[in-house]
XYZ file of N, CA and C in Angstrom:
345
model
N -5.268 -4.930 2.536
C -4.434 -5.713 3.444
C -4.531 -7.205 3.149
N -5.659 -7.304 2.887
C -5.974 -9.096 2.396
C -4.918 -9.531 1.206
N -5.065 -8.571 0.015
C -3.954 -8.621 -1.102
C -3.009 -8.952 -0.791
N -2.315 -7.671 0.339
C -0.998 -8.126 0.694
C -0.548 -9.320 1.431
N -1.184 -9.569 2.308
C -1.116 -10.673 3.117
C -1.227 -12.492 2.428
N -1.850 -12.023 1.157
C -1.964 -13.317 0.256
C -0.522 -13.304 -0.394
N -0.576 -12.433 -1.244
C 1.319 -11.844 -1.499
C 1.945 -12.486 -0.940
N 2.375 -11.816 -0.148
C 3.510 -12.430 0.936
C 3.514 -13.339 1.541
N 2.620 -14.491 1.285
C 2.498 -15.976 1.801
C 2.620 -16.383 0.545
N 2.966 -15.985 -0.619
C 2.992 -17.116 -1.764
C 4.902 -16.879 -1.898
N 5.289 -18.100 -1.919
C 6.512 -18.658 -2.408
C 7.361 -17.921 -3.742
N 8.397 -17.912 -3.241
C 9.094 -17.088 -4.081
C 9.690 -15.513 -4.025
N 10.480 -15.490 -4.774
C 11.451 -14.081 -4.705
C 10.599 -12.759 -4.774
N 11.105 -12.250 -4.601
C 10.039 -10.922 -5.130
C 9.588 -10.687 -6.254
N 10.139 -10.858 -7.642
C 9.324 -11.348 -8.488
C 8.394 -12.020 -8.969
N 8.311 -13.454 -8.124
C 7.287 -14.231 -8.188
C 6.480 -13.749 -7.685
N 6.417 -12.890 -6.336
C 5.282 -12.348 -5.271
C 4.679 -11.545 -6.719
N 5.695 -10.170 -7.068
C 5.155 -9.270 -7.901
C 3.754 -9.693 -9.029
N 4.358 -11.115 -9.260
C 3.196 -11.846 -10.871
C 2.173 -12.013 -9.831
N 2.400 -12.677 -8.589
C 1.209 -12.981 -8.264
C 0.244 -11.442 -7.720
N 1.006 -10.522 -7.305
C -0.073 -9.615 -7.033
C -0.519 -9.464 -8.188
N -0.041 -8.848 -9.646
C -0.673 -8.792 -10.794
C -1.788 -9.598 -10.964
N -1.743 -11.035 -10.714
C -2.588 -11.674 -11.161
C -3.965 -11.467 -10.008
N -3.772 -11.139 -8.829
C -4.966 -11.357 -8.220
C -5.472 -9.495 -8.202
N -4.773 -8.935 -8.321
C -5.429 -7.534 -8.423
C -6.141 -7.166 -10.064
N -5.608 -7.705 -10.890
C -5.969 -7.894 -12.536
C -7.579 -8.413 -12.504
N -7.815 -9.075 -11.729
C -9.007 -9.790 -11.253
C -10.108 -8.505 -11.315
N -11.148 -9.137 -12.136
C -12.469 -7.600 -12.280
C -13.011 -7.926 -10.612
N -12.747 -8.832 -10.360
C -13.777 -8.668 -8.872
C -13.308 -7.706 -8.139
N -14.045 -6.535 -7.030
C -13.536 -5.381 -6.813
C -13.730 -3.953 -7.462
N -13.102 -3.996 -8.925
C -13.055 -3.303 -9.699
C -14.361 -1.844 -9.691
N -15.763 -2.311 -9.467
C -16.465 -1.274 -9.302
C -16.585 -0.579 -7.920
N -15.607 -1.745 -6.864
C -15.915 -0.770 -5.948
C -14.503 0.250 -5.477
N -12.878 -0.099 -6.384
C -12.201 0.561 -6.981
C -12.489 1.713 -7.256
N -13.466 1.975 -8.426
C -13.545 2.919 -8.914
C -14.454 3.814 -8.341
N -15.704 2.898 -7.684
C -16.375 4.028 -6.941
C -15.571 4.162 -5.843
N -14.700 3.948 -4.696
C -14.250 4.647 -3.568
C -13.155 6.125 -4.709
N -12.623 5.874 -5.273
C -12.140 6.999 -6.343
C -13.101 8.064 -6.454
N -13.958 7.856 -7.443
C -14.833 8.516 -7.541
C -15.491 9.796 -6.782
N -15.971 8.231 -5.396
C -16.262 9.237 -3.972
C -15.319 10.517 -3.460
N -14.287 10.264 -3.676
C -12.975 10.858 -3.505
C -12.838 12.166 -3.796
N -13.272 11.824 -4.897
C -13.383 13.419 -5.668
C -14.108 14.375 -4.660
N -15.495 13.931 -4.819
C -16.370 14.645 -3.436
C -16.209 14.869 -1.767
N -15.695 13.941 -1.551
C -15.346 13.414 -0.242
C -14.613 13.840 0.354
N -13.837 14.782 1.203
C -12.282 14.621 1.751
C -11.837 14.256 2.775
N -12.920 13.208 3.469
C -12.901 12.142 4.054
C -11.920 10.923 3.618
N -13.355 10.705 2.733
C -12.467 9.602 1.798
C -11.399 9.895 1.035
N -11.246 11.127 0.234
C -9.782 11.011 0.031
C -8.539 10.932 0.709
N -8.563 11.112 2.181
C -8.127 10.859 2.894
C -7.575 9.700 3.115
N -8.555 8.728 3.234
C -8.745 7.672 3.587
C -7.994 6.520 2.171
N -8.379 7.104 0.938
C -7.852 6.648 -0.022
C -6.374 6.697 -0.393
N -6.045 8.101 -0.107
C -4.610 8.271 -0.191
C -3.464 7.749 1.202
N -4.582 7.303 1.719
C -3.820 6.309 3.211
C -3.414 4.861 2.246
N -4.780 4.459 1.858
C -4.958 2.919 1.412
C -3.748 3.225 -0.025
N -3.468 4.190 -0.823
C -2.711 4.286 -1.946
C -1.291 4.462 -1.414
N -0.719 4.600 -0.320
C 0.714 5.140 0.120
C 0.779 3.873 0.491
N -0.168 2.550 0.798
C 0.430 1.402 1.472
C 0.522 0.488 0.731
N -0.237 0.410 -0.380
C -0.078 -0.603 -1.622
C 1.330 0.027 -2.342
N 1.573 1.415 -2.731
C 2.488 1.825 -3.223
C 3.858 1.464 -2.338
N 3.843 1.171 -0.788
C 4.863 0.769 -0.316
C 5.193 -0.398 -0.218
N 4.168 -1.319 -0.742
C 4.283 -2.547 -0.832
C 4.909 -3.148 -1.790
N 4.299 -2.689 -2.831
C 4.988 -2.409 -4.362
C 6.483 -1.997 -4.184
N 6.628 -1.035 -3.710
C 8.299 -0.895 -3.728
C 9.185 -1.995 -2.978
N 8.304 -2.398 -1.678
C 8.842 -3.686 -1.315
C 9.933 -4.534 -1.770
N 8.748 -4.752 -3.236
C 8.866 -5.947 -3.686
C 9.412 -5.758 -5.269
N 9.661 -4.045 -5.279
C 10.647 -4.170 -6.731
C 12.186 -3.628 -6.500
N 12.064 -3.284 -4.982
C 13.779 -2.684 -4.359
C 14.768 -3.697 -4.502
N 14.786 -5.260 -4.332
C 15.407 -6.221 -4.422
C 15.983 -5.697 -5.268
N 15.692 -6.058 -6.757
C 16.296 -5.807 -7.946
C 16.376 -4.619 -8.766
N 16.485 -3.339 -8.189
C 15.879 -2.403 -9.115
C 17.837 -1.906 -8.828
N 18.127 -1.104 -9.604
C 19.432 -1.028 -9.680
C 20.108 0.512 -8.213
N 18.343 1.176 -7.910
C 18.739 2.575 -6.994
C 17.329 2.735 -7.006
N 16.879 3.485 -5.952
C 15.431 4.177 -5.693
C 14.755 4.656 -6.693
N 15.263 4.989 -7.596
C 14.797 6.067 -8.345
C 13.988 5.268 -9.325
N 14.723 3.838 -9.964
C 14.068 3.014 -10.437
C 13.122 2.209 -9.679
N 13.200 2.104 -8.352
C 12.745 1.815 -7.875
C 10.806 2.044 -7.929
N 11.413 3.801 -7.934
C 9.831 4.435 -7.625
C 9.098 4.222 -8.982
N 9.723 4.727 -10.123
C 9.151 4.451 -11.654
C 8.697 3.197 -11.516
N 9.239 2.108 -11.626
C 8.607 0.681 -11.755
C 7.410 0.405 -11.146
N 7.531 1.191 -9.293
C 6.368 0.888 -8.509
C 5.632 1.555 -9.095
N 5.317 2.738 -9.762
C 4.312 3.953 -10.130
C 4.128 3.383 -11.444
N 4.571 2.929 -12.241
C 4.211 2.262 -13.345
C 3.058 0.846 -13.317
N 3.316 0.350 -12.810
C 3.200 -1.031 -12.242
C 1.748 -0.457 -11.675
N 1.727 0.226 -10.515
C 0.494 0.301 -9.940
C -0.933 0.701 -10.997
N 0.084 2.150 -11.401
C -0.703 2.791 -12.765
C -1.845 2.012 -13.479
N -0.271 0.998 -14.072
C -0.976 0.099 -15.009
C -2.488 -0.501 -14.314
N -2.258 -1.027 -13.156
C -3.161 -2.314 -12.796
C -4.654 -1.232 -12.234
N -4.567 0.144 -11.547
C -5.513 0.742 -11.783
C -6.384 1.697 -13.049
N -5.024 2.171 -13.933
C -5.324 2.635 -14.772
C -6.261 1.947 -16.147
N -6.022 0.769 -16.364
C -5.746 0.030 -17.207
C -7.524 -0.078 -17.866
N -8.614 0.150 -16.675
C -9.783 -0.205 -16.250
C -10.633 0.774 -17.370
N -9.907 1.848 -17.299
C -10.444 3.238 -18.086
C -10.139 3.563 -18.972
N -8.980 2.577 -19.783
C -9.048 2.487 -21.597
C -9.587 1.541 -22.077
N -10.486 2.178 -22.833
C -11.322 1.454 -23.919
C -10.483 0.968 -25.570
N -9.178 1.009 -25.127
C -8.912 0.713 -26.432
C -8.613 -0.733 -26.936
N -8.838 -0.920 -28.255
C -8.374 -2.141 -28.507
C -6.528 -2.378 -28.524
N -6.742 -3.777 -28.674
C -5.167 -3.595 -28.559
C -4.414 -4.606 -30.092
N -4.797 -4.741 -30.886
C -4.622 -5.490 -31.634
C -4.916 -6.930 -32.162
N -4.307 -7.461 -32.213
C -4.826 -8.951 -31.794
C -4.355 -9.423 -30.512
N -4.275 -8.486 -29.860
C -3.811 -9.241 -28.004
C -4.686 -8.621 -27.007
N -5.240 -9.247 -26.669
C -6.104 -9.213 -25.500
C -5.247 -8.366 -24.358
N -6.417 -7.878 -23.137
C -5.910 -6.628 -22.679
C -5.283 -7.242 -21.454
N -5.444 -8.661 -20.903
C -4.991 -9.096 -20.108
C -3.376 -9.836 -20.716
N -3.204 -10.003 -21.795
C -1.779 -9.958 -23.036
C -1.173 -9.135 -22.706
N -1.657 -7.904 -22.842
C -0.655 -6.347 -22.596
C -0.387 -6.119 -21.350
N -1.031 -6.701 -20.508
C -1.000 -6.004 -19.346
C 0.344 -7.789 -18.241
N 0.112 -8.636 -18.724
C 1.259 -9.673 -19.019
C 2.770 -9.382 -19.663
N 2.646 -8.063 -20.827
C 3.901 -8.046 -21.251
C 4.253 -6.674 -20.549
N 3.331 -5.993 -20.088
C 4.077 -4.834 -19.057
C 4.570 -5.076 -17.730
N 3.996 -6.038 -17.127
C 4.512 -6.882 -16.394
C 5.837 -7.202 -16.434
N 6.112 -8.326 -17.962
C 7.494 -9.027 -18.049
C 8.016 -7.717 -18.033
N 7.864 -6.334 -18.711
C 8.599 -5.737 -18.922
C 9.339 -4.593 -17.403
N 8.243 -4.944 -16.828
C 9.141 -4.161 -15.587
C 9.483 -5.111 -15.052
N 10.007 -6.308 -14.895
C 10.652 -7.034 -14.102
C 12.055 -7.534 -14.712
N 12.029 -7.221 -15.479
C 13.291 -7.437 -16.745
C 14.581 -6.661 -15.386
């Protein structure tokens, strides 16, 4: 809720909001306790509960803020599910990326869903 609430006080269209959530969720701070409430999850069905509460509201937030411009829902949902993917997924590849740094790639997947 803090995320969002920073979001949506920063200036600008929904795109601009969008970079800025990228940029403050991209942020490692958090990140282990990300992965451990996940984790817990698995075991838990408490917490998965509880997780898939906290994941339906970031994911609606996300759509929020890519419905403006998305051409119909449908793109809508891909972009948000992409987008989110990325910024949780991103944590659990170990791969290199060439000569571009992983915060590079994760900048041009960005530009690229906002296109």
């Amino acid at each position: 809720d803090d995320i969002i609430a920073r979001v949506q006080a920063h200036p600008g269209d929904a795109r601009a909001k969008l970079r800025r959530l990228f940029e403050i969720a991209g942020q490692p701070e958090g990140l282990a306790t990300e992965l451990a409430v996940r984790d817990w999850s698995r075991r838990d069905r408490d917490v998965a509960v509880r997780l898939r509460r906290a994941d339906n509201r970031r994911l609606d937030f996300v759509r929020s803020l890519f419905r403006p411009f998305c051409a119909d829902e449908d793109d809508t949902e891909v972009r948000s599910m992409l987008a989110y993917s990325a910024v949780i997924g991103n944590y659990f590849v170990a791969a290199e990326h060439g000569d571009r740094t992983r915060s590079q790639v994760m900048q041009l997947a960005l530009d690229r869903l906002l296109e």
